[in-house]
PDB file of C-alpha atoms (C1' of nucleotides) in Angstrom:
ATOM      1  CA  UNK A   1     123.655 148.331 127.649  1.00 38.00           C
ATOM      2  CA  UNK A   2     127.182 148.955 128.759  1.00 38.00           C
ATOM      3  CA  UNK A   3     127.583 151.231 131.635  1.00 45.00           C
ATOM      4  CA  UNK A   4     130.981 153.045 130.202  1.00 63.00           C
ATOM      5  CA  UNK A   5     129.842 155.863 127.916  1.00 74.00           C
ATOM      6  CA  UNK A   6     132.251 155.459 124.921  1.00 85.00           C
ATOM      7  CA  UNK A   7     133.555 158.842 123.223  1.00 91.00           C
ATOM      8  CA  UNK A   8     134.581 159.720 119.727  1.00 92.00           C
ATOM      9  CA  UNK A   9     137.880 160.861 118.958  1.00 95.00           C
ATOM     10  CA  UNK A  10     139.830 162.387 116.188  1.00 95.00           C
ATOM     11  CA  UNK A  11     141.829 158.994 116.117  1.00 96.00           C
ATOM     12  CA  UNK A  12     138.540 157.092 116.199  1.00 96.00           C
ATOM     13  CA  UNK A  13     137.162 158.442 113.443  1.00 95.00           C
ATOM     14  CA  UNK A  14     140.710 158.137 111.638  1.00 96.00           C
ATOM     15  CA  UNK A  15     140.441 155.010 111.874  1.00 97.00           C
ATOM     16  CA  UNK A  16     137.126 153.626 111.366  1.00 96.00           C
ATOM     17  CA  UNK A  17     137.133 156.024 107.786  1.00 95.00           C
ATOM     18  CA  UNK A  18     140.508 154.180 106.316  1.00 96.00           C
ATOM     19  CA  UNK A  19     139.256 150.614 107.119  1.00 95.00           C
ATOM     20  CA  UNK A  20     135.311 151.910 105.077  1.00 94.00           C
ATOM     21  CA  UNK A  21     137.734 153.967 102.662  1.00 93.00           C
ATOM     22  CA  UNK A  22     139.466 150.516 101.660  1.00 90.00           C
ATOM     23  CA  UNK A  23     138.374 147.736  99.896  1.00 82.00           C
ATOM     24  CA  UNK A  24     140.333 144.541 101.611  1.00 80.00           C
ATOM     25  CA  UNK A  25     141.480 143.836 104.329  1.00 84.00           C
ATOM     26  CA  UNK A  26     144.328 145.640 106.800  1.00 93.00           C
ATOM     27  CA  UNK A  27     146.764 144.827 109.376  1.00 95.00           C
ATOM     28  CA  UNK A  28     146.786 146.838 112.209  1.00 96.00           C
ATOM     29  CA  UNK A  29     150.155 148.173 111.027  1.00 96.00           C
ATOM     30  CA  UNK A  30     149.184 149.232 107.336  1.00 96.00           C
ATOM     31  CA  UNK A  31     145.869 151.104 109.510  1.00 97.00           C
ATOM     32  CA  UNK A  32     148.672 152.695 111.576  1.00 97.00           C
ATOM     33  CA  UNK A  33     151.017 153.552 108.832  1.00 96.00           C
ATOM     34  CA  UNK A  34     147.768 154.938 106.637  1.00 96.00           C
ATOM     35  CA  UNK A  35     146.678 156.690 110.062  1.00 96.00           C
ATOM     36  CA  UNK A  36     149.625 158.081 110.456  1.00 96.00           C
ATOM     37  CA  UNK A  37     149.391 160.238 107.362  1.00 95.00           C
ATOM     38  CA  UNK A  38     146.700 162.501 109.148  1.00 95.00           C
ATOM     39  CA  UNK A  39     147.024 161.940 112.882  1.00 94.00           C
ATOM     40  CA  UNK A  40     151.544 161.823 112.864  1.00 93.00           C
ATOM     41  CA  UNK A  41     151.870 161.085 116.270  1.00 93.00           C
ATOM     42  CA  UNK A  42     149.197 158.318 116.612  1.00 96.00           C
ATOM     43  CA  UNK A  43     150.116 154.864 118.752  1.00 96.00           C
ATOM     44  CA  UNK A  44     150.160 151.717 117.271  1.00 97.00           C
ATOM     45  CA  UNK A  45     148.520 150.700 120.697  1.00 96.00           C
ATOM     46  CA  UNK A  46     145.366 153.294 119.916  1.00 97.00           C
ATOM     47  CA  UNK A  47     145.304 151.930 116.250  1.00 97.00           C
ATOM     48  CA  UNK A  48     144.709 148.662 117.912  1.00 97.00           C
ATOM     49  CA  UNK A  49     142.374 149.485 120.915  1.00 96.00           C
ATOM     50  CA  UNK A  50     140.238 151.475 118.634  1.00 96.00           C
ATOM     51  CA  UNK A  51     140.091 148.602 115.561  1.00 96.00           C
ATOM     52  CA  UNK A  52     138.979 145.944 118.302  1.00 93.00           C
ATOM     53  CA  UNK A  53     136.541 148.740 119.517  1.00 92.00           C
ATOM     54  CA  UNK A  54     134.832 148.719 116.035  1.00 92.00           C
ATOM     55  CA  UNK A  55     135.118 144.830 116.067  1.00 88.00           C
ATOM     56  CA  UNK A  56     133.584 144.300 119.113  1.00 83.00           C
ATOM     57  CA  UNK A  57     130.891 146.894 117.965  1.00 82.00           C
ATOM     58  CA  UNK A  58     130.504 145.324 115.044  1.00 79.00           C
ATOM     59  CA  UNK A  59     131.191 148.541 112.679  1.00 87.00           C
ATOM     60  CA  UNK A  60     133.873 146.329 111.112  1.00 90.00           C
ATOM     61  CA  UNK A  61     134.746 142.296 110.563  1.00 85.00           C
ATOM     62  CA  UNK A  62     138.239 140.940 111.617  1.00 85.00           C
ATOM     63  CA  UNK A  63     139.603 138.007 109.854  1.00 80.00           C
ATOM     64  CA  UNK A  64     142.705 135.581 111.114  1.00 79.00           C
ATOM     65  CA  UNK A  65     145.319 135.530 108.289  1.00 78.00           C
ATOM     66  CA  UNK A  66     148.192 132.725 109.984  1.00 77.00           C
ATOM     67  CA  UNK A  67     149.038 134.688 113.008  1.00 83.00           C
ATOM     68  CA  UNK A  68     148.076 138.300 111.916  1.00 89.00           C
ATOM     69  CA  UNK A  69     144.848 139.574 112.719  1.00 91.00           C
ATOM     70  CA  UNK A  70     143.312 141.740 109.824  1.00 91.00           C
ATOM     71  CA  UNK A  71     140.147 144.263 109.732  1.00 93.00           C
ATOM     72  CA  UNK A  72     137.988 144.935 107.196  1.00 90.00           C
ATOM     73  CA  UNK A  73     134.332 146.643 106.655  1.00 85.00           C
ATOM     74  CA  UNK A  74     133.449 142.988 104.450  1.00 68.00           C
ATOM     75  CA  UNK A  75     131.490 141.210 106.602  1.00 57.00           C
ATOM     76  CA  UNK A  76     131.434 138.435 104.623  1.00 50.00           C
ATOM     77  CA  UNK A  77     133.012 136.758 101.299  1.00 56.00           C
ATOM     78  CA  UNK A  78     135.623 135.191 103.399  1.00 70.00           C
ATOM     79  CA  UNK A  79     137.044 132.390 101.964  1.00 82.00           C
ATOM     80  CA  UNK A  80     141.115 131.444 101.811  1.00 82.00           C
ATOM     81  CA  UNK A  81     143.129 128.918 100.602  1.00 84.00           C
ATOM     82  CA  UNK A  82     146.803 128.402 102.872  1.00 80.00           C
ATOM     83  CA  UNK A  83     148.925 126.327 101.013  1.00 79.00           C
ATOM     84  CA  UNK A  84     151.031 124.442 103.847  1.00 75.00           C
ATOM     85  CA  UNK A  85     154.183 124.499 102.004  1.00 73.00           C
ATOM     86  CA  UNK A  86     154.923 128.290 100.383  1.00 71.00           C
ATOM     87  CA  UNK A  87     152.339 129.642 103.543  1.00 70.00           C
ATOM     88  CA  UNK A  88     150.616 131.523 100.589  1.00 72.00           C
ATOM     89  CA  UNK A  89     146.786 132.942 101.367  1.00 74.00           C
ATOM     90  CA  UNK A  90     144.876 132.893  98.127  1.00 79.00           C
ATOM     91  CA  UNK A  91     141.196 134.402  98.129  1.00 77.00           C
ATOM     92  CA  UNK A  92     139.163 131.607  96.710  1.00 84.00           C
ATOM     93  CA  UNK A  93     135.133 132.497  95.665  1.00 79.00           C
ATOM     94  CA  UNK A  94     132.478 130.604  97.779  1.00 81.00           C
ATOM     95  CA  UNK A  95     129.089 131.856  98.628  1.00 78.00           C
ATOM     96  CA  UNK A  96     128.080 131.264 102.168  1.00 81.00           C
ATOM     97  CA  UNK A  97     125.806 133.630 103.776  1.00 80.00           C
ATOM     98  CA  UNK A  98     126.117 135.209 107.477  1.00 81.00           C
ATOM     99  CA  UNK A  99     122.253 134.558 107.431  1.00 83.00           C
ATOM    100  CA  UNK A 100     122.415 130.903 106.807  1.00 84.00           C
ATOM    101  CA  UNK A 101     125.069 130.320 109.180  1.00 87.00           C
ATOM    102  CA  UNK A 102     122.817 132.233 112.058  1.00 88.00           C
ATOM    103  CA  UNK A 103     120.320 129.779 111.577  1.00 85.00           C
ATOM    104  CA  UNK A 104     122.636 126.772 111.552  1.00 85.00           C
ATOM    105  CA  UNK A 105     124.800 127.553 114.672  1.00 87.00           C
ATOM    106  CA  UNK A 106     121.377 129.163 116.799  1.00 86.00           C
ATOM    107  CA  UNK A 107     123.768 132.573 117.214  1.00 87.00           C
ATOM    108  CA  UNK A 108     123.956 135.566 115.165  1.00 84.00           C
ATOM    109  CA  UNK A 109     127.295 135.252 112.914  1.00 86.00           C
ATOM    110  CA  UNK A 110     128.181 138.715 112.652  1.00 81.00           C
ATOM    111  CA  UNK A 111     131.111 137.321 110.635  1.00 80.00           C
ATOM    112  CA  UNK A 112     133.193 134.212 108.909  1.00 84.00           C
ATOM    113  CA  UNK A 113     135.934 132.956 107.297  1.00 83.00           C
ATOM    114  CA  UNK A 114     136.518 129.613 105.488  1.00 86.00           C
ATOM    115  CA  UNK A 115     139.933 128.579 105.404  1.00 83.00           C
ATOM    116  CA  UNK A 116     141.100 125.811 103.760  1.00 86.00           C
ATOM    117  CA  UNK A 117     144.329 124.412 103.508  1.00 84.00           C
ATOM    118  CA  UNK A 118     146.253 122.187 101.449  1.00 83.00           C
ATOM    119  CA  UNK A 119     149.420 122.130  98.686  1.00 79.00           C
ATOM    120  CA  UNK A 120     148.164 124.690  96.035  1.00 80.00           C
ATOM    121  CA  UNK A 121     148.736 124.117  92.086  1.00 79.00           C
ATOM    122  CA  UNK A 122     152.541 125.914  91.904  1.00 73.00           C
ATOM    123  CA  UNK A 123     153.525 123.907  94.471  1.00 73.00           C
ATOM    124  CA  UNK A 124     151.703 121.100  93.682  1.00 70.00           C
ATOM    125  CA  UNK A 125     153.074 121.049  89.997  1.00 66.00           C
ATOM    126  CA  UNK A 126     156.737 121.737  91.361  1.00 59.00           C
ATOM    127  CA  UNK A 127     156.822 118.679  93.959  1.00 54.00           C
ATOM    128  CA  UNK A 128     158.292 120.944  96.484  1.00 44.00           C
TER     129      UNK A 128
ATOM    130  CA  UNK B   1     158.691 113.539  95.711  1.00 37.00           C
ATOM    131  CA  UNK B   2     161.121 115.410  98.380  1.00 38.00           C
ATOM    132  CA  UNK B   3     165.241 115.692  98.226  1.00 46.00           C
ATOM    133  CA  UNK B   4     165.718 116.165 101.172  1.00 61.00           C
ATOM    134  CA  UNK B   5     165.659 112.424 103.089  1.00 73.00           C
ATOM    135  CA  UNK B   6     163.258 112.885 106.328  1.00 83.00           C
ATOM    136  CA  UNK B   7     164.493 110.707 109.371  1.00 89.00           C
ATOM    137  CA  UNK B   8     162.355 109.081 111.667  1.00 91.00           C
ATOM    138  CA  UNK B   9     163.228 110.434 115.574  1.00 94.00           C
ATOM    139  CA  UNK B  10     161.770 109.074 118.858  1.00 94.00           C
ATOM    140  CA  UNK B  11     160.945 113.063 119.262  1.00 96.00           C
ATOM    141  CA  UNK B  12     159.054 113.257 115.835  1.00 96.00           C
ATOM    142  CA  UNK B  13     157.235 109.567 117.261  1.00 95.00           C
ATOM    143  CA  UNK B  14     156.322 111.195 120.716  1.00 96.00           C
ATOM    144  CA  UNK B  15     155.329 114.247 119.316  1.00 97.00           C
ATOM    145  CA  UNK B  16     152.971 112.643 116.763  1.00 96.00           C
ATOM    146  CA  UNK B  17     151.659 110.183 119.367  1.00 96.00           C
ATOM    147  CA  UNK B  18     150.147 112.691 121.255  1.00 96.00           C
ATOM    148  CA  UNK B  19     148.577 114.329 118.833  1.00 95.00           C
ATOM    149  CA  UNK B  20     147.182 111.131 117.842  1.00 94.00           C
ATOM    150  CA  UNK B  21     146.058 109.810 121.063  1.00 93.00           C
ATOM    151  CA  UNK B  22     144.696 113.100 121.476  1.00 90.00           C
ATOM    152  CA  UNK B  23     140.924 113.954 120.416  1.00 82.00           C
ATOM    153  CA  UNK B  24     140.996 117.525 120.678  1.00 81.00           C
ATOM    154  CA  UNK B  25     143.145 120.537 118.930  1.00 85.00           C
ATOM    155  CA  UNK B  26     146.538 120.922 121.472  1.00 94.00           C
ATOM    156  CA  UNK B  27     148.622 124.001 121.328  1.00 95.00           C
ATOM    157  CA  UNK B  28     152.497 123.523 120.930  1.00 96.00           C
ATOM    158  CA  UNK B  29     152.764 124.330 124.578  1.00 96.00           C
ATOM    159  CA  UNK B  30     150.100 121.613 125.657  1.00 96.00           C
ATOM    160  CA  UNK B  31     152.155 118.999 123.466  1.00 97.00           C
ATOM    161  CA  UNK B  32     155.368 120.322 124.984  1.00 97.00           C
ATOM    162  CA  UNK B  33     154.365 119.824 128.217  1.00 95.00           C
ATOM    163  CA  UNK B  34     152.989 116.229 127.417  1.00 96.00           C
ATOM    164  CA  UNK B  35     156.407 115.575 125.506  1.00 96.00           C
ATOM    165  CA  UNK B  36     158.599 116.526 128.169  1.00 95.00           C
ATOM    166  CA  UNK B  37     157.376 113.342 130.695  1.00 95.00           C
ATOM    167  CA  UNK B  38     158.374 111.198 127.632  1.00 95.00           C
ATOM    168  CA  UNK B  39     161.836 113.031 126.733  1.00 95.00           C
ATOM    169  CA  UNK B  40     162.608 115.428 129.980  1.00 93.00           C
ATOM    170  CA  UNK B  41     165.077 117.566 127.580  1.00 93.00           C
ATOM    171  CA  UNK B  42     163.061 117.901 124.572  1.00 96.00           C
ATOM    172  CA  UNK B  43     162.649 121.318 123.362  1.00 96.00           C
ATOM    173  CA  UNK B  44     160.255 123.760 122.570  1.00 97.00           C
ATOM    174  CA  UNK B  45     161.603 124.127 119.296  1.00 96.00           C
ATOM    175  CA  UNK B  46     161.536 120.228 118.599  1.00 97.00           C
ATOM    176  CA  UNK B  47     158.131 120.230 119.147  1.00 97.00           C
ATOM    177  CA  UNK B  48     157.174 123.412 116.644  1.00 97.00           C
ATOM    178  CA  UNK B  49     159.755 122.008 114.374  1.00 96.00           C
ATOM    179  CA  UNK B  50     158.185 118.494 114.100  1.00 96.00           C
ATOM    180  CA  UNK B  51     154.335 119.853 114.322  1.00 96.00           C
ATOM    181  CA  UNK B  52     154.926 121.894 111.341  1.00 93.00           C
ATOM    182  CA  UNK B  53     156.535 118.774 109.190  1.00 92.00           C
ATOM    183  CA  UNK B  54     153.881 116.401 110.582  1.00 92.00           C
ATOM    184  CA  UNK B  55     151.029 119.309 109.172  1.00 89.00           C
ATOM    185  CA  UNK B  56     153.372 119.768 105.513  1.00 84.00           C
ATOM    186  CA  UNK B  57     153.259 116.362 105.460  1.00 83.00           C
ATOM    187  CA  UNK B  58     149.256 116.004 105.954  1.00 81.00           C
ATOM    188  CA  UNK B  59     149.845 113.802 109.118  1.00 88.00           C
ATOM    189  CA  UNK B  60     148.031 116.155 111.402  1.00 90.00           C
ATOM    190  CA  UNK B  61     145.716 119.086 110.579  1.00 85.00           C
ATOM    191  CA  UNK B  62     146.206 122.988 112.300  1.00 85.00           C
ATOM    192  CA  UNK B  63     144.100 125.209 113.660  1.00 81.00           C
ATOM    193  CA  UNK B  64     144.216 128.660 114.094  1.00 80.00           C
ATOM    194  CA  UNK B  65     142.699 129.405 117.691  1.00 79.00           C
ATOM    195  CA  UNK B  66     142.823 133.844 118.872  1.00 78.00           C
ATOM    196  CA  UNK B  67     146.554 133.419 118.103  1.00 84.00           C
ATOM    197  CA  UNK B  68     147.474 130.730 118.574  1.00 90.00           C
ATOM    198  CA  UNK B  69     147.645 127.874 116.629  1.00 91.00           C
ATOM    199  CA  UNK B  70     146.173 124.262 117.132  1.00 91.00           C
ATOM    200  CA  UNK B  71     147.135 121.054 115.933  1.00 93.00           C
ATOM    201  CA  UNK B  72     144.844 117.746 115.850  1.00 90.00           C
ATOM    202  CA  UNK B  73     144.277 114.265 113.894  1.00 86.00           C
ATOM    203  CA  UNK B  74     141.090 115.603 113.269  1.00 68.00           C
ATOM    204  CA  UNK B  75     141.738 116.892 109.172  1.00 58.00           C
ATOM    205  CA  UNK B  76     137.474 117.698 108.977  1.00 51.00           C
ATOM    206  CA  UNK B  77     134.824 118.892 111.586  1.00 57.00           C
ATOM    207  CA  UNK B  78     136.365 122.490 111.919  1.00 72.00           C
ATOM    208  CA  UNK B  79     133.949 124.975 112.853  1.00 83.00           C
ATOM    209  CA  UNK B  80     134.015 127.254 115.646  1.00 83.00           C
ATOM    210  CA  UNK B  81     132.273 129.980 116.861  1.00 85.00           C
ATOM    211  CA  UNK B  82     134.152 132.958 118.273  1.00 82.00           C
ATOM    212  CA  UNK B  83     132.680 135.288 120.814  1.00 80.00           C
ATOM    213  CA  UNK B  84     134.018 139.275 120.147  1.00 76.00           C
ATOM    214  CA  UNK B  85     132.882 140.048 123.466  1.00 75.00           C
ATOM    215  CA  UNK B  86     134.539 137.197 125.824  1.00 73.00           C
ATOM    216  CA  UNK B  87     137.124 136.282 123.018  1.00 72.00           C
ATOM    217  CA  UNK B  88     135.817 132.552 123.990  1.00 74.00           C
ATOM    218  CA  UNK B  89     136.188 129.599 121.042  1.00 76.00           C
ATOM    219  CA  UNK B  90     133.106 127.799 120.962  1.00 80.00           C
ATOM    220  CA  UNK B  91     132.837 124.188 118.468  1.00 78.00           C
ATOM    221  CA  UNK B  92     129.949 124.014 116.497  1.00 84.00           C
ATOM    222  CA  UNK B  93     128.388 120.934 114.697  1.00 79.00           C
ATOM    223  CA  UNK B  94     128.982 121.496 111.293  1.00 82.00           C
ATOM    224  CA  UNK B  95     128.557 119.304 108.557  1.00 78.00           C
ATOM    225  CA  UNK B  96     131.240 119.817 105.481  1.00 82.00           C
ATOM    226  CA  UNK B  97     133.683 117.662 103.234  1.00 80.00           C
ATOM    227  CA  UNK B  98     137.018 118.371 102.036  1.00 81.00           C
ATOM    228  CA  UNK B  99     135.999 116.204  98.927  1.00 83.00           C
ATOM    229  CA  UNK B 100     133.561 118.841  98.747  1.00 84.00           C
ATOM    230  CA  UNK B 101     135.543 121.714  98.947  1.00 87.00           C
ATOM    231  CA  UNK B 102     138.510 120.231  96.916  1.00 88.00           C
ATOM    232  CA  UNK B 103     136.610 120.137  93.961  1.00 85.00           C
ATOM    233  CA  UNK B 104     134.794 123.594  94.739  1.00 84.00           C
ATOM    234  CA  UNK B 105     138.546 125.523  94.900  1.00 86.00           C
ATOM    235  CA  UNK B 106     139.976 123.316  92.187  1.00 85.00           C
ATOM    236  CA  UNK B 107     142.805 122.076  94.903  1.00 86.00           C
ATOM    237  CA  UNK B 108     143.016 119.342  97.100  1.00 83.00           C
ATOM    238  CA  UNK B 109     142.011 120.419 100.647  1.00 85.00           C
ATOM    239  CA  UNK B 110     143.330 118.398 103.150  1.00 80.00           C
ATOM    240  CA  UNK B 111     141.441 120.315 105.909  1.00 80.00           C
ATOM    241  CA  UNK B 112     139.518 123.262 106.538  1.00 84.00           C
ATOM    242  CA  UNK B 113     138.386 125.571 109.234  1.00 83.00           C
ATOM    243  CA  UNK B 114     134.837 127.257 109.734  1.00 86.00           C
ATOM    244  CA  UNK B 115     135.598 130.514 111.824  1.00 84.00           C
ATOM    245  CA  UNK B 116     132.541 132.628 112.467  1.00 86.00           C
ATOM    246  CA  UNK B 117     132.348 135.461 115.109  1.00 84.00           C
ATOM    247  CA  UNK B 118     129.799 137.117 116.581  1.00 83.00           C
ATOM    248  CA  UNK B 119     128.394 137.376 120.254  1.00 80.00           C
ATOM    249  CA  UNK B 120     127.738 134.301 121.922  1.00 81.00           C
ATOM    250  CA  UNK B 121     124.363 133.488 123.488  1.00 80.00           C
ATOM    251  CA  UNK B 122     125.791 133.897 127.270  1.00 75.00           C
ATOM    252  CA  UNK B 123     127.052 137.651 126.298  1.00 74.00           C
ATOM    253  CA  UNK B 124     124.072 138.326 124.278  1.00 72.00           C
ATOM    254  CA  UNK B 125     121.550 137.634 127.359  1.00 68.00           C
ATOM    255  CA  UNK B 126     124.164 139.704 129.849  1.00 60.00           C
ATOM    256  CA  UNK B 127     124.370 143.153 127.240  1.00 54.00           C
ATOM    257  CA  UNK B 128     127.974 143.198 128.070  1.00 44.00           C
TER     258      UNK B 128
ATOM    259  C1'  DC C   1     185.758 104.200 109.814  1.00 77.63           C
ATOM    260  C1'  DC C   2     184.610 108.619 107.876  1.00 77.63           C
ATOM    261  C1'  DT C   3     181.898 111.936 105.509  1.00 77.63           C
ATOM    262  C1'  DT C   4     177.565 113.892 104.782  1.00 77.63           C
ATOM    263  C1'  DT C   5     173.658 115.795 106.214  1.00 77.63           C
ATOM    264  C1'  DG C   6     169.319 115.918 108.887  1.00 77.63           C
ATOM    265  C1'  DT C   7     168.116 116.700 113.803  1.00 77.63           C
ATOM    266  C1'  DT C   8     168.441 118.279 118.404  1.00 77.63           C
ATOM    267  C1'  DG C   9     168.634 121.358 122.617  1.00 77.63           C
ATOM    268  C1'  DA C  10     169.520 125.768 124.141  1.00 77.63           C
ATOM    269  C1'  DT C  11     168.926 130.183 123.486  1.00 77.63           C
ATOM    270  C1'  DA C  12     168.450 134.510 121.029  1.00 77.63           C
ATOM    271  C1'  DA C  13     165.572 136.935 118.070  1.00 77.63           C
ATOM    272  C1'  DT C  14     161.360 138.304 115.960  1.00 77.63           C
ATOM    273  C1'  DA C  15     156.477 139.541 115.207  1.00 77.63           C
ATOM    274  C1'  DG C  16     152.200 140.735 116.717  1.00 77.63           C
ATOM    275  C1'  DT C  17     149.624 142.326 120.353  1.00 77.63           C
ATOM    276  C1'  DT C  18     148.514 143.988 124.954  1.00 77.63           C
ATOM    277  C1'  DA C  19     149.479 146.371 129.393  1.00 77.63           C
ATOM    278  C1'  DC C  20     151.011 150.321 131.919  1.00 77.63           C
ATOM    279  C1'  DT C  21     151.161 155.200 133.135  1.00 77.63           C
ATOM    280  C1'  DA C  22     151.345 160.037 133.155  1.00 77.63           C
ATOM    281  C1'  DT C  23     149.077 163.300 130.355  1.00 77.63           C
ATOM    282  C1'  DT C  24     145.394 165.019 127.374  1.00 77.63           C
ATOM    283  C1'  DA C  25     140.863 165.836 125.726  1.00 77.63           C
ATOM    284  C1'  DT C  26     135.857 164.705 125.462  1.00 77.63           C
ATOM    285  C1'  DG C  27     131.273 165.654 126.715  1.00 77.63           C
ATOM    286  C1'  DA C  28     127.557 166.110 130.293  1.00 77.63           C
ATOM    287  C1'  DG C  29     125.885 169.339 133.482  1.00 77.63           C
ATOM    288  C1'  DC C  30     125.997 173.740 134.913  1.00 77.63           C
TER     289       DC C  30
ATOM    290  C1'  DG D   1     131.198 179.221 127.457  1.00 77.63           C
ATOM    291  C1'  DC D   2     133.418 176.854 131.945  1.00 77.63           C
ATOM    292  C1'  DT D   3     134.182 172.908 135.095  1.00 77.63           C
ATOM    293  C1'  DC D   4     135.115 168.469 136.140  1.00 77.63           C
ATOM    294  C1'  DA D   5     135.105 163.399 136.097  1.00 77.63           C
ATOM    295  C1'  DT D   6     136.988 160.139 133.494  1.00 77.63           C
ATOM    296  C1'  DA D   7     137.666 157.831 128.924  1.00 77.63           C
ATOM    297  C1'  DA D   8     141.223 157.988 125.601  1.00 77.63           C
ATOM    298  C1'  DT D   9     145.851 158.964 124.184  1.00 77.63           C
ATOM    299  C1'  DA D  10     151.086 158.653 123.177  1.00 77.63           C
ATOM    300  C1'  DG D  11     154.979 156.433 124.314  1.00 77.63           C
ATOM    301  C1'  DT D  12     157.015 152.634 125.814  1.00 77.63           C
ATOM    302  C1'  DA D  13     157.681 148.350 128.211  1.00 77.63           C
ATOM    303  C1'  DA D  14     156.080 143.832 128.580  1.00 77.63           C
ATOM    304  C1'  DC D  15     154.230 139.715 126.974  1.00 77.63           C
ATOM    305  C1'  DT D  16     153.176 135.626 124.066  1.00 77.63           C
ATOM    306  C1'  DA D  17     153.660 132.681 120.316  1.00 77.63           C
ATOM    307  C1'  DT D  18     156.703 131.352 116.985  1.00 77.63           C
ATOM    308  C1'  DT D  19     160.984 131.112 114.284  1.00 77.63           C
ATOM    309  C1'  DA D  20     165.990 131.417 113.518  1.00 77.63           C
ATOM    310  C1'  DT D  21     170.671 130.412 114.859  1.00 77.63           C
ATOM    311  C1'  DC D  22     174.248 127.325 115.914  1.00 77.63           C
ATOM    312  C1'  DA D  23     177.304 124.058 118.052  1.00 77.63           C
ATOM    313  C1'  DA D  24     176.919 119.306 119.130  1.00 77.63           C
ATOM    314  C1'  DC D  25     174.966 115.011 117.898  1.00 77.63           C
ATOM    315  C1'  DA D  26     173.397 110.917 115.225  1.00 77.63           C
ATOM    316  C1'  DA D  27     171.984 108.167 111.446  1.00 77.63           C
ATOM    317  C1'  DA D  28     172.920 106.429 106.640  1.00 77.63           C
ATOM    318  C1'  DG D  29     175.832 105.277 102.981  1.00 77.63           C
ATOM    319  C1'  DG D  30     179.929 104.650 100.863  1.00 77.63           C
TER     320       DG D  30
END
DNA sequence: CCTTTGTTGATAATAGTTACTATTATGAGC
DNA sequence: GCTCATAATAGTAACTATTATCAACAAAGG
């Protein structure tokens, strides 16, 4: 149990409603520009202290996409294709469960992502 | 096929050396550093330069590590288990194919990455 | 040779994220 | 309600990893 008592904010709340309000997932700056709609003066450093909050918490999931971090309530369903030459991410469909993955690794996977890289099909046909 | 004619430097052959002699992912700094006692004046930008071509060109495989990215011979035996509390990257045994995967996605994947997050068993026994 | 063009080193610029600090606001106990 | 300790905030600077810029260089082919 952690010895700092956490406390709920306006910007908090803010925040963890537009990551559950949307569907995929967010950069910090699209939370921050979204935020900004309701709290105007809000800090891009709050948007990000508070979305690592909720990570660490585990309200929401955070997935890697190349060197942006992005947030999402999904904790699962992760799977992405990088194509090393046009840097694309495509979502790709794969069914891996959280649950399985626990069991494998002897840890509780909260969350995953599968990325896979290679030369997608546009690229591949063009012989970039 | 390319148009553009690649040439062959001693940088690019240093740089892919020790990746190669290397069994585990190196950041660009790490290979920097290592490059430098071969070629004293070699640049930081060299060595992201030719890591990038050598990965375009399926040579060497990247990782994506927090934020920073990895580069290794290894192109299989990706997964990792990230820690949301002590941010710590932990490899896990993991047993998947990119033959498997190609033909999954439709694409040829060259390499893949298992990233799953969650609290690691030292954090989990402390209640950070 | 000489031209073309890919590559380099040095450095500036950029992007994403975190750290710092004075100020504000939350919430537990009165 | 009011007080007070302190967590959280806004604003901004700093930091880190990576990429872009560009003059000088070097290889390859006529």
């Amino acid at each position: 149990m952690s010895s700092k008592a956490s406390r709920w904010t306006k910007q908090l709340e803010v925040i963890m409603d537009i990551v559950y309000r949307n569907e995929f997932n967010l950069t910090a700056d699209e939370v921050y520009a979204e935020a900004r709609t309701q709290v105007p003066n809000i800090s891009l450093g709050t948007v990000y202290r508070n979305l690592n909050k909720l990570v660490q918490t585990g309200y929401i999931a955070s997935v890697q996409k190349g060197q942006v971090q992005t947030f999402s309530k999904h904790p699962f369903t992760n799977a992405h294709f990088e194509c090393v030459k046009c840097k694309r991410v495509l979502r790709v469909p794969f069914d891996l469960r959280t649950t399985d993955l626990s069991k494998k690794v002897g840890m509780e996977v909260t969350n995953f992502e599968l990325r896979m890289t290679g030369v997608c099909r546009e690229c591949e046909s063009k012989c970039i």
